[in-house]
Amino acid sequence: MKPASIDERSLPPLFDIGAVWAILWARRLMVLAIAGATVLLALSYLAVTKPSYTATASILIDPRDTRATNFNNVLPGIGSDSAAIASQVFVIQSPDLLGSVFKSQKLDSDPEFAGVGMMSRLLSLFGAGATPTQDAAFKRFQSKVSVEREGLTYVINVSFTSPSPEKAARIANAIVDQYRAGLVGERETANSDVNTLLTDRISGLQKDVSDAERAVEDFKAKHNIVNSTDGGTLQSQLDQLTAQLIAAQGDADRAKDRYNQALAAGNSPAGLTKLADILTSTSASKLRDDYNQRATELASLQTMYGPRHPTIGRLQSELERLQRLMAAEADRIRQQLKGSYDLAVQNVGKLQDKLEALRQQSTDSNIAQVQLRQLESKAQAARAVLDDYLKRAQETSQMQGVQTSEARKIGVASPPVQPTWPKPVLLLLVSAVLGLLAGCGLALALGPIPQPQEDPQAPKDAAPEPVADRTPVSPRPLPTPANFGEYRLPGVAGGTAYSNIKAIRKQLFQTGNETLSLDVLKIMRQMILHLNDHGKPFVILVSSIRSSFEARIAGAMLGIGMQRADQNVLMVEIGDHLSNSTTDGAGLFIDGATGLQTVVCSSVTEKSPGVADRNTFRGILTEAGSAFDFVLVTVPSFKEDGWNPELFAKADLAILALSPSEQPSEAAKLIAQKFGAGQIGRSATLVVAPDGARPAGAIDGPRATGERRHISAARG
């Protein structure tokens, strides 16, 4: 099935200028009042606002670098590219630079920045005002500064706004002076920092050169190379190492003897005396003297006071402490002698290794020469780098104080004559335009002015009823359902519901007609706009007030139209009068008139809550699931038997098909009586107008239903 397309040329206009103008003209007094109020507010603002003045100073960023010497600058110029010039705008606006100006000009105590604002004054009346901080004063000062680049040039304009013209000019010039001084200071600081770094690095380079030269000499001495031509004689080195080895061996033997004597001495005072003789130790001598003195004093006091005197106990404790110290000193002396012995043995081993190496050196003389040349090249390179660093350090030290600034002041800020704000003419014009726009917007939001509605059935020339002495309380008017307009049947006058439905399907599915009619398109669009988004299917309830003829026509028209729009639709016919038909409870079939998948069920409520019988409406919805996009339910009219309130609760939207003689207010009253006035918002009305008068004996019962039971496909 090919889906129907929508002809945009047949749609109503989205914006009706005539209706908008009618609303604005009806509410012209409100629009003019709002515009006048905004103009009055602008005049009040002009009356209370102090004028502010803006002073501007201009500087030129010259990318050319002035050179007093041939030395390269440590910190080069800003550069000539656009990004470098634009970056200076943010440098001037930086908190560091503006903070320096803020402090140097002593603006933290200026009432213009440190004063209390209007909002703070109002809050202070209620005890909620806060004392302005220095940070708030600086932010207020920062908001008055404006820095802009003049197009793509090298010129930057620095502006400051203040109620005082002299203050505006003074602060603008101060910002420019601070910026220019900062540029020079940056270069001087860079020179000083680089000079410090070079000095620190030179110390390391000097050590590297010294180490490289020492490595060369050590290599020569290690390989017995006297000069770079003959490589020197090895015999003299062998003789020297032999003498050193003999001396080292003697030292090792003497160290071993002293260590053995220290082990035999022990930790007693007498042993400590021997250790002090072996290894000179002032600590051991002092401990020994202290011990002898305390021992003599103890012996003297024991004779005088006896062994129980407190002084005797104290002296004995001191003697014990001295003995422990003497034992610790003896252990230290022995460890020192052991270390000396180990060092001497290690020295002997090293000398022996050197002698062995010298014996092999004669075969490695050529390799040693190659390594020597490499070491000499490394030392020479280190000396060259050191010379470059020394030269650069001397240059940077001489460049202190001769730096120039790339920024030149080309325009000095002077006190302005005319204020920059407020501008009365511009402010009044803008306020008037904004007031008119606000008034028009509010007028369009409120819509047209409601007119009193007259009862169409009341005689127009009827005399007014006399007014009683007391004013009666009028009931609250009921809301009306949404109005989907009127649908005129394309069938033959006097036709049955079956013939009219066939005519509707023929009109919507005739050969070559791929565009939905404007009437059906409008009704379907309004129906979709009144549905809340959720999972499939959407349940649409179609009923009427007195007769089911209009309900069947409206339900068939909506179902055929949605099928024409490529939607999967299920038609459900509900009514107790259908229970004796041949298809009641038989399942899903294709209706011969509508061509839609149809099912017939009873309106009797399930006896067991929660049990979904397939012959009931709840069971049909359960089986339908998400297989259908829309479920159109045709139910009896409000005046007929078999109306089940549960059906209205399950529907997403209830559409009441009316005849031309029926009023939407009557439908609203019936819905309010059966379900409550709050459910009127879930309903809508649709007038079904046939081409001719409906015949009195039109078939609209089970026999008409039987005419529609022509099955064109297998049952589902």
XYZ file of C-alpha atoms in Angstrom:
716
model
C 0.000 0.000 0.000
C 1.433 3.360 -0.993
C 1.246 5.961 1.812
C -0.618 9.147 1.166
C 1.322 12.367 0.684
C 0.368 15.752 2.075
C -0.284 18.631 -0.296
C 1.211 21.668 1.434
C -0.658 24.008 -0.926
C -3.965 22.912 0.629
C -2.848 23.599 4.238
C -4.055 26.687 6.117
C -1.490 29.505 6.576
C 0.765 29.193 9.596
C 0.781 32.950 10.251
C -2.329 35.066 9.752
C -1.344 38.740 9.605
C -4.947 39.897 9.730
C -5.641 38.011 12.954
C -2.468 39.370 14.553
C -3.355 42.927 13.603
C -6.891 42.467 14.977
C -5.501 41.327 18.343
C -3.020 44.224 18.505
C -5.693 46.773 17.557
C -8.113 45.399 20.148
C -5.442 45.686 22.848
C -3.839 48.902 21.572
C -4.355 50.710 24.875
C -2.401 48.051 26.763
C 0.441 48.158 24.191
C 0.664 51.953 24.394
C 0.558 51.832 28.199
C 3.487 49.401 28.354
C 5.497 51.484 25.856
C 4.801 54.640 27.885
C 5.856 52.880 31.091
C 9.216 51.872 29.563
C 9.809 55.436 28.370
C 9.049 56.726 31.876
C 11.496 54.213 33.310
C 14.144 55.442 30.844
C 13.491 59.048 31.875
C 13.817 58.064 35.545
C 17.099 56.324 34.775
C 18.395 59.455 33.024
C 17.398 61.551 36.019
C 19.250 59.478 38.624
C 22.269 58.269 36.602
C 25.514 60.214 36.833
C 27.361 60.775 33.529
C 30.506 58.732 32.966
C 33.542 59.805 30.916
C 35.967 57.597 28.999
C 39.590 58.599 28.375
C 41.725 56.686 25.866
C 45.495 56.394 25.531
C 47.101 54.794 22.468
C 50.333 52.831 22.285
C 52.219 51.449 19.288
C 53.818 48.012 19.485
C 56.918 48.462 17.293
C 58.202 45.043 16.180
C 61.555 46.538 15.176
C 64.253 45.827 17.745
C 66.610 48.705 18.543
C 70.208 47.490 18.914
C 72.875 49.428 20.804
C 75.473 46.642 20.335
C 76.027 43.640 18.113
C 75.068 41.326 20.961
C 71.969 39.174 20.645
C 69.235 40.061 23.128
C 68.332 37.479 25.721
C 64.616 38.251 25.348
C 63.777 39.132 21.701
C 61.021 41.489 20.622
C 57.291 40.761 20.772
C 57.175 39.861 17.097
C 55.296 41.108 14.079
C 52.635 38.409 13.737
C 49.014 39.200 14.528
C 48.736 36.682 17.361
C 51.654 38.274 19.219
C 50.087 41.756 18.998
C 46.662 40.436 20.054
C 48.264 38.708 23.036
C 49.431 42.063 24.373
C 45.770 43.075 24.759
C 45.309 40.301 27.307
C 48.618 41.214 28.964
C 47.368 44.762 29.569
C 44.073 43.378 30.953
C 45.845 40.895 33.237
C 45.130 41.154 36.994
C 48.856 41.530 37.736
C 49.312 44.679 35.658
C 45.975 46.245 36.658
C 46.623 45.304 40.290
C 49.900 47.233 40.220
C 48.099 50.309 38.868
C 45.302 49.840 41.424
C 47.817 49.893 44.280
C 50.099 52.625 42.890
C 47.163 55.005 42.344
C 45.758 54.144 45.824
C 42.342 53.347 44.377
C 41.469 50.913 47.159
C 40.390 53.903 49.278
C 38.656 55.741 46.407
C 34.862 55.991 47.097
C 34.170 55.281 43.422
C 35.504 51.726 43.805
C 35.442 51.105 47.562
C 31.989 52.633 48.054
C 28.789 50.659 48.605
C 26.539 50.032 45.602
C 22.811 50.675 45.312
C 21.893 47.044 46.051
C 24.122 46.973 49.138
C 22.494 50.178 50.400
C 19.049 48.636 50.025
C 20.173 45.486 51.818
C 21.740 47.519 54.613
C 18.314 48.987 55.370
C 17.202 45.491 56.352
C 20.418 44.687 58.207
C 21.765 42.430 55.432
C 24.341 44.790 53.922
C 27.962 43.662 53.684
C 31.144 45.737 53.915
C 32.825 45.928 50.483
C 36.129 44.055 50.324
C 39.279 45.063 48.478
C 38.685 42.263 45.997
C 35.245 43.678 45.167
C 36.765 47.153 44.731
C 39.406 45.767 42.351
C 36.778 43.944 40.288
C 34.797 47.171 40.031
C 37.965 48.957 38.866
C 38.755 46.142 36.419
C 35.289 46.408 34.832
C 35.978 50.081 33.969
C 39.087 49.187 31.913
C 38.757 48.538 28.176
C 41.667 47.432 25.949
C 41.108 47.070 22.201
C 43.329 46.592 19.198
C 42.836 49.061 16.374
C 41.902 46.702 13.562
C 44.899 44.710 12.287
C 47.421 47.442 13.093
C 50.087 47.556 15.814
C 48.095 50.182 17.740
C 46.350 49.306 21.032
C 43.847 51.684 22.666
C 43.579 51.629 26.461
C 40.408 53.278 27.819
C 39.109 53.919 31.309
C 35.615 55.061 32.303
C 34.947 57.201 35.366
C 32.543 59.926 36.495
C 35.582 62.222 36.742
C 37.231 63.156 33.388
C 40.571 63.924 35.071
C 40.613 60.586 36.897
C 39.770 58.701 33.692
C 42.706 60.306 31.846
C 45.110 59.810 34.785
C 44.355 56.100 35.194
C 44.476 55.395 31.433
C 47.948 56.986 31.230
C 49.034 55.080 34.345
C 48.041 51.739 32.783
C 50.049 52.540 29.635
C 53.088 53.637 31.665
C 52.907 50.487 33.784
C 52.763 48.326 30.675
C 55.768 50.044 29.053
C 57.755 49.792 32.262
C 56.838 46.151 32.531
C 58.228 45.418 29.057
C 61.586 46.958 29.965
C 61.540 45.226 33.328
C 60.894 41.878 31.673
C 64.035 42.253 29.563
C 66.131 43.359 32.507
C 64.803 40.484 34.585
C 65.447 38.044 31.747
C 69.055 39.287 31.456
C 69.561 38.933 35.197
C 68.059 35.445 35.272
C 70.101 34.297 32.267
C 73.249 35.749 33.776
C 72.615 33.844 37.000
C 71.985 30.630 35.086
C 75.147 31.093 33.023
C 77.217 31.702 36.149
C 75.856 28.549 37.763
C 76.430 26.563 34.596
C 79.976 27.897 34.184
C 80.944 26.389 37.517
C 79.780 23.006 36.329
C 81.530 23.419 32.969
C 84.781 24.333 34.672
C 84.529 21.183 36.726
C 83.813 19.178 33.541
C 86.914 20.632 31.856
C 89.011 19.919 34.917
C 87.696 16.368 35.084
C 88.354 15.833 31.379
C 91.948 17.090 31.631
C 92.493 15.053 34.758
C 91.132 12.002 32.959
C 93.703 12.536 30.216
C 96.535 12.773 32.707
C 95.243 9.797 34.672
C 95.028 7.784 31.500
C 98.616 8.681 30.656
C 99.783 7.769 34.112
C 97.718 4.588 34.154
C 99.136 3.403 30.844
C 102.651 4.767 31.505
C 102.438 7.161 28.582
C 105.080 9.877 28.878
C 104.222 11.608 25.607
C 101.939 11.061 22.664
C 104.724 9.746 20.351
C 106.532 6.882 22.004
C 104.129 6.075 24.804
C 106.821 6.235 27.593
C 108.690 3.371 29.394
C 106.924 0.815 31.544
C 109.944 -0.237 33.547
C 110.054 2.920 35.614
C 106.402 2.466 36.470
C 106.978 -1.187 37.374
C 109.820 -0.185 39.692
C 107.717 2.464 41.354
C 104.774 0.096 41.825
C 107.065 -2.572 43.265
C 108.386 -0.131 45.834
C 104.875 0.992 46.649
C 103.753 -2.628 46.991
C 106.569 -3.429 49.428
C 105.759 -0.359 51.501
C 102.044 -1.184 51.445
C 102.747 -4.762 52.505
C 104.794 -3.463 55.439
C 102.000 -1.123 56.420
C 99.527 -4.012 56.282
C 101.726 -6.154 58.536
C 102.094 -3.356 61.067
C 98.371 -2.707 61.030
C 97.694 -6.387 61.633
C 100.085 -6.456 64.618
C 98.457 -3.418 66.175
C 94.998 -4.931 65.667
C 96.058 -8.198 67.332
C 97.479 -6.249 70.286
C 94.206 -4.366 70.601
C 92.261 -7.629 70.707
C 94.493 -8.948 73.468
C 94.243 -5.776 75.599
C 90.549 -6.247 76.550
C 88.153 -3.621 78.027
C 89.676 -3.083 81.489
C 91.223 0.232 82.519
C 94.650 -1.317 82.133
C 93.693 -2.611 78.698
C 92.474 0.846 77.768
C 95.879 2.194 78.737
C 97.508 -0.237 76.347
C 95.076 0.693 73.611
C 95.823 4.367 74.152
C 99.514 3.555 73.673
C 98.765 1.610 70.499
C 96.521 4.305 69.011
C 96.711 7.827 70.338
C 93.246 8.705 71.716
C 92.552 11.801 73.788
C 89.138 10.383 74.732
C 90.721 7.239 76.165
C 93.261 9.260 78.124
C 90.559 11.540 79.525
C 88.345 8.584 80.475
C 91.287 6.879 82.150
C 92.155 10.028 84.141
C 88.505 10.499 85.169
C 88.291 6.892 86.266
C 91.471 7.141 88.372
C 90.291 10.377 89.960
C 86.850 8.919 90.830
C 88.440 5.718 92.153
C 90.808 7.697 94.425
C 87.953 9.877 95.637
C 85.800 6.812 96.316
C 88.510 5.127 98.339
C 89.021 8.289 100.411
C 85.309 8.778 101.101
C 84.723 5.135 101.973
C 87.305 5.489 104.737
C 85.663 8.676 105.927
C 81.871 7.997 105.630
C 81.507 4.272 105.285
C 79.908 2.214 102.452
C 76.271 3.353 103.078
C 76.757 7.044 102.534
C 74.853 8.545 99.549
C 78.035 10.081 98.188
C 79.608 6.624 98.060
C 76.689 5.323 95.962
C 76.931 8.259 93.579
C 80.641 7.758 93.048
C 80.155 4.059 92.445
C 77.519 4.821 89.792
C 79.895 7.260 88.097
C 82.663 4.630 88.131
C 80.323 2.127 86.491
C 79.352 4.684 83.842
C 83.048 5.442 83.199
C 83.760 1.750 82.837
C 81.035 1.452 80.194
C 82.409 4.457 78.355
C 85.924 3.011 78.524
C 84.649 -0.290 77.112
C 82.893 1.560 74.265
C 86.056 3.579 73.545
C 88.094 0.366 73.521
C 85.678 -1.152 70.969
C 85.949 1.987 68.847
C 89.763 1.847 68.896
C 89.722 -1.803 67.879
C 87.283 -1.064 65.045
C 89.521 1.765 63.864
C 92.562 -0.495 63.915
C 90.574 -3.164 62.078
C 89.598 -0.611 59.433
C 93.221 0.487 59.044
C 94.261 -3.123 58.619
C 91.544 -3.774 56.036
C 92.499 -0.621 54.145
C 96.149 -1.649 54.088
C 95.242 -5.115 52.793
C 93.025 -3.528 50.157
C 95.850 -1.185 49.148
C 98.184 -4.162 48.738
C 95.602 -5.866 46.519
C 95.247 -2.762 44.364
C 98.998 -2.455 43.911
C 99.218 -6.093 42.943
C 96.453 -5.574 40.392
C 98.309 -2.579 38.966
C 101.493 -4.597 38.587
C 99.557 -7.283 36.762
C 98.011 -4.658 34.544
C 101.384 -3.131 33.729
C 102.624 -6.518 32.625
C 99.815 -6.604 30.077
C 100.141 -2.962 29.086
C 102.853 -3.556 26.541
C 100.396 -5.489 24.376
C 97.709 -2.797 24.705
C 99.835 0.223 23.869
C 98.137 0.990 20.534
C 94.648 0.735 22.012
C 95.704 3.050 24.838
C 96.843 5.652 22.306
C 93.435 5.603 20.593
C 91.645 6.016 23.917
C 93.996 8.826 24.850
C 93.144 10.739 21.685
C 89.430 10.337 22.454
C 89.912 11.706 25.954
C 91.925 14.643 24.621
C 89.141 15.419 22.070
C 86.535 15.340 24.850
C 88.615 17.686 26.980
C 89.064 20.044 24.027
C 85.287 20.114 23.348
C 84.583 20.863 27.020
C 87.062 23.780 26.883
C 85.301 25.146 23.740
C 81.861 25.031 25.392
C 83.256 26.712 28.482
C 84.719 29.512 26.356
C 81.302 30.104 24.706
C 79.540 30.277 28.075
C 82.140 32.680 29.452
C 81.712 34.929 26.416
C 77.878 34.908 26.634
C 77.941 35.583 30.362
C 80.165 38.593 29.768
C 77.787 39.900 27.064
C 74.642 39.583 29.194
C 76.325 41.278 32.162
C 77.189 44.269 29.950
C 73.626 44.547 28.542
C 72.117 45.477 31.923
C 70.559 48.947 31.748
C 70.683 49.361 27.950
C 67.329 47.649 27.152
C 64.654 49.590 25.263
C 60.881 49.090 25.089
C 59.003 48.111 21.935
C 55.879 50.017 23.085
C 55.714 53.727 22.314
C 52.976 56.023 23.546
C 51.498 57.726 20.480
C 48.396 59.184 22.118
C 48.235 60.583 25.637
C 44.848 60.331 27.367
C 43.322 63.740 28.058
C 40.198 64.558 30.108
C 37.163 64.048 27.823
C 34.613 66.796 27.359
C 31.496 64.822 26.418
C 30.199 61.942 28.567
C 30.027 58.498 26.990
C 26.951 57.426 29.002
C 24.046 57.919 29.243
C 22.959 58.970 25.756
C 19.410 60.363 26.185
C 18.228 60.158 22.567
C 19.421 56.597 22.033
C 18.125 55.413 25.414
C 14.649 56.887 24.889
C 14.402 55.481 21.360
C 15.465 51.990 22.433
C 13.142 52.031 25.450
C 10.195 53.016 23.261
C 10.935 50.201 20.777
C 11.378 47.638 23.552
C 8.156 48.797 25.212
C 6.224 48.376 21.975
C 7.695 44.905 21.432
C 6.877 43.862 25.007
C 3.340 45.217 24.713
C 2.763 43.445 21.394
C 4.152 40.194 22.778
C 1.894 40.359 25.842
C -1.109 41.239 23.693
C -0.493 38.260 21.394
C -0.004 35.980 24.407
C -3.356 37.063 25.877
C -5.103 36.581 22.530
C -8.270 38.280 21.323
C -10.619 39.920 23.786
C -13.390 37.384 24.584
C -16.866 38.437 23.470
C -20.051 37.434 25.351
C -21.701 34.422 23.685
C -25.406 34.426 22.908
C -27.676 31.389 23.114
C -28.566 30.531 19.487
C -31.916 29.002 20.584
C -33.025 32.075 22.571
C -35.244 34.600 20.710
C -33.232 37.639 19.722
C -35.999 40.114 20.569
C -36.933 38.535 23.891
C -37.355 41.014 26.706
C -34.750 40.847 29.435
C -35.777 39.124 32.607
C -36.284 41.329 35.638
C -33.322 41.491 37.947
C -33.976 40.232 41.438
C -33.058 42.179 44.510
C -30.187 39.847 45.415
C -27.591 38.801 42.894
C -27.711 35.000 42.318
C -24.468 33.054 42.323
C -23.941 31.932 38.749
C -22.561 28.398 38.333
C -19.068 28.033 36.952
C -19.293 27.544 33.162
C -18.244 24.128 31.918
C -15.251 23.927 29.568
C -16.025 22.791 26.050
C -14.340 19.838 24.335
C -11.864 20.467 21.551
C -13.596 21.246 18.266
C -12.329 19.150 15.316
C -14.613 20.980 12.887
C -17.021 19.427 10.391
C -16.724 16.470 8.028
C -19.141 16.304 5.097
C -19.895 12.837 3.786
C -19.131 12.119 0.137
C -21.958 9.516 -0.121
C -25.312 9.724 -1.839
C -28.132 11.459 0.010
C -30.242 9.030 1.987
C -27.586 6.300 1.974
C -27.001 3.846 4.813
C -23.952 3.830 7.062
C -22.525 0.952 5.003
C -22.857 2.842 1.704
C -21.434 6.047 3.157
C -18.375 4.169 4.524
C -17.811 2.570 1.103
C -18.000 6.040 -0.466
C -15.432 7.374 2.034
C -12.984 4.543 1.230
C -13.525 5.002 -2.487
C -12.797 8.747 -2.202
C -9.594 8.254 -0.169
C -8.294 5.293 -2.192
C -9.407 6.154 -5.683
C -6.870 5.583 -8.452
C -4.385 8.420 -8.859
C -5.368 10.140 -5.590
C -2.244 10.193 -3.390
C -3.197 13.294 -1.394
C -5.466 13.200 1.635
C -8.390 15.559 1.422
C -7.995 18.801 3.330
C -10.906 18.023 5.685
C -9.527 14.612 6.697
C -5.988 15.997 7.011
C -7.143 18.759 9.372
C -9.068 16.315 11.562
C -6.158 13.844 11.763
C -3.691 16.623 12.577
C -5.848 17.913 15.449
C -6.334 14.373 16.764
C -2.569 13.700 16.829
C -1.899 17.025 18.577
C -4.264 15.987 21.415
C -2.424 12.677 22.062
C 0.263 12.248 24.695
C 3.376 10.392 23.539
C 3.653 6.796 24.805
C 4.135 3.262 23.515
C 1.851 1.798 20.859
C -1.081 1.499 20.420
C -3.030 4.772 20.830
C -6.658 4.113 21.839
C -9.236 6.474 20.220
C -12.832 6.187 21.523
C -15.571 7.280 19.053
C -19.153 7.776 20.289
C -22.129 10.070 19.790
C -24.915 11.700 21.788
C -28.134 10.089 20.521
C -27.565 7.850 17.484
C -24.650 5.570 16.584
C -24.828 6.559 12.902
C -22.462 9.526 13.275
C -20.078 7.532 15.517
C -19.696 4.728 12.941
C -19.163 7.223 10.140
C -16.571 9.221 12.103
C -14.714 6.084 13.294
C -14.602 4.623 9.768
C -13.379 7.925 8.297
C -10.546 8.214 10.864
C -9.519 4.568 10.457
C -9.458 4.736 6.639
C -7.577 8.038 6.716
C -4.873 6.658 9.060
C -4.594 3.525 6.927
C -4.157 5.823 3.902
C -1.291 7.468 5.862
C 0.367 4.010 6.180
C -0.650 3.387 9.800
C -1.645 -0.035 11.179
C -5.206 0.388 12.515
C -7.475 -1.984 14.459
C -11.238 -1.277 14.516
C -13.110 -2.473 17.639
C -16.927 -2.408 17.676
C -18.447 -2.647 21.161
C -22.082 -2.996 22.117
C -24.417 -5.455 23.813
C -26.746 -5.382 20.783
C -23.944 -6.999 18.717
C -23.679 -10.115 20.871
C -25.950 -12.181 18.624
C -24.081 -11.429 15.399
C -22.269 -14.179 13.594
C -18.854 -12.679 14.191
C -19.131 -11.806 17.903
C -16.151 -13.394 19.687
C -14.974 -14.965 16.420
C -11.671 -13.017 16.390
C -10.010 -10.667 13.920
C -11.439 -10.195 10.389
C -11.359 -7.703 7.521
C -14.457 -5.504 7.370
C -15.981 -5.377 3.881
C -16.894 -1.667 4.069
C -13.839 -0.116 5.735
C -11.243 -2.652 4.592
C -9.738 -2.496 8.106
C -8.913 -5.262 10.533
C -11.934 -5.401 12.823
C -12.992 -7.206 15.966
C -16.351 -7.223 17.768
C -16.724 -7.629 21.535
C -19.210 -7.102 24.328
C -19.055 -4.111 26.655
C -19.640 -6.238 29.755
C -16.903 -5.667 32.311
C -14.695 -8.632 33.225
C -15.944 -10.485 36.255
C -12.497 -11.392 37.490
C -10.243 -8.325 37.808
C -6.848 -8.849 36.207
C -8.054 -11.707 33.900
C -7.943 -10.583 30.264
C -10.620 -12.561 28.357
C -9.999 -12.342 24.603
C -13.728 -11.614 24.022
C -13.585 -8.431 26.152
C -12.051 -5.024 25.466
C -9.243 -5.601 27.988
C -8.345 -8.895 26.318
C -8.334 -7.273 22.872
C -5.920 -4.549 24.012
C -3.661 -7.180 25.607
C -3.500 -9.241 22.411
C -3.058 -6.162 20.209
C 0.111 -5.136 22.088
C 2.444 -3.147 19.860
C 1.250 -4.776 16.610
C -1.091 -1.862 15.888
C -0.413 1.875 15.823
C -4.003 2.928 16.569
C -7.029 1.163 18.055
C -10.309 2.863 17.046
C -13.129 1.842 19.398
C -16.737 2.487 18.222
C -19.129 2.400 21.178
C -22.880 3.026 21.548
C -24.173 6.555 21.961
C -24.650 8.118 25.378
C -28.421 7.691 25.073
C -28.216 3.946 24.310
C -27.718 1.025 26.637
C -24.403 -0.777 26.952
C -22.240 2.273 27.749
C -19.416 1.142 30.019
C -17.501 3.921 31.896
C -14.377 1.719 31.916
C -14.004 2.275 28.168
C -13.594 6.023 28.625
C -10.824 5.496 31.220
C -8.796 3.279 28.848
C -8.960 5.702 25.905
C -6.303 8.310 25.091
C -8.879 10.538 23.406
C -12.704 10.421 23.197
C -14.306 11.844 20.017
C -18.040 12.596 20.071
C -19.534 12.632 16.565
C -22.375 15.185 16.411
C -25.082 15.816 13.911
C -25.456 19.364 12.544
C -28.300 20.038 14.995
C -26.368 19.016 18.128
C -24.251 21.483 20.143
C -20.801 20.879 21.748
C -22.185 22.245 25.038
C -24.609 19.317 25.180
C -21.669 16.888 24.785
C -19.791 18.680 27.561
C -22.788 18.331 29.918
C -23.095 14.603 29.223
C -19.358 14.016 29.823
C -19.506 16.015 33.067
C -22.534 14.021 34.261
C -21.020 10.630 33.498
C -17.304 11.141 34.206
C -16.862 14.568 35.812
C -15.974 17.993 34.421
C -12.225 17.261 34.719
C -12.464 14.668 31.900
C -13.744 17.152 29.320
C -10.142 18.006 28.411
C -9.660 14.412 27.124
C -12.539 14.714 24.638
C -13.294 16.414 21.333
C -16.312 16.922 19.072
C -16.628 16.302 15.315
C -19.717 17.304 13.290
C -20.695 14.730 10.648
C -22.820 16.435 7.988
C -24.327 14.176 5.288
C -25.044 15.500 1.832
C -28.788 14.777 2.209
C -31.188 14.241 5.042
C -30.790 10.929 6.783
C -33.851 8.723 6.138
C -36.010 7.766 9.047
C -35.734 4.065 8.344
C -31.971 3.975 7.812
C -30.502 0.644 8.795
C -28.265 1.187 11.843
C -28.564 -1.965 13.925
C -27.506 -5.595 13.677
C -28.736 -5.839 10.089
C -26.448 -2.983 9.052
C -23.671 -4.644 10.897
C -24.337 -7.847 9.013
C -23.970 -5.978 5.738
C -20.409 -5.070 6.771
C -19.374 -8.620 7.589
C -18.040 -9.429 4.109
C -14.649 -10.980 4.847
C -11.988 -10.337 2.202
C -9.124 -12.058 3.991
C -8.523 -14.955 6.365
C -9.278 -14.353 10.043
C -6.328 -13.337 12.205
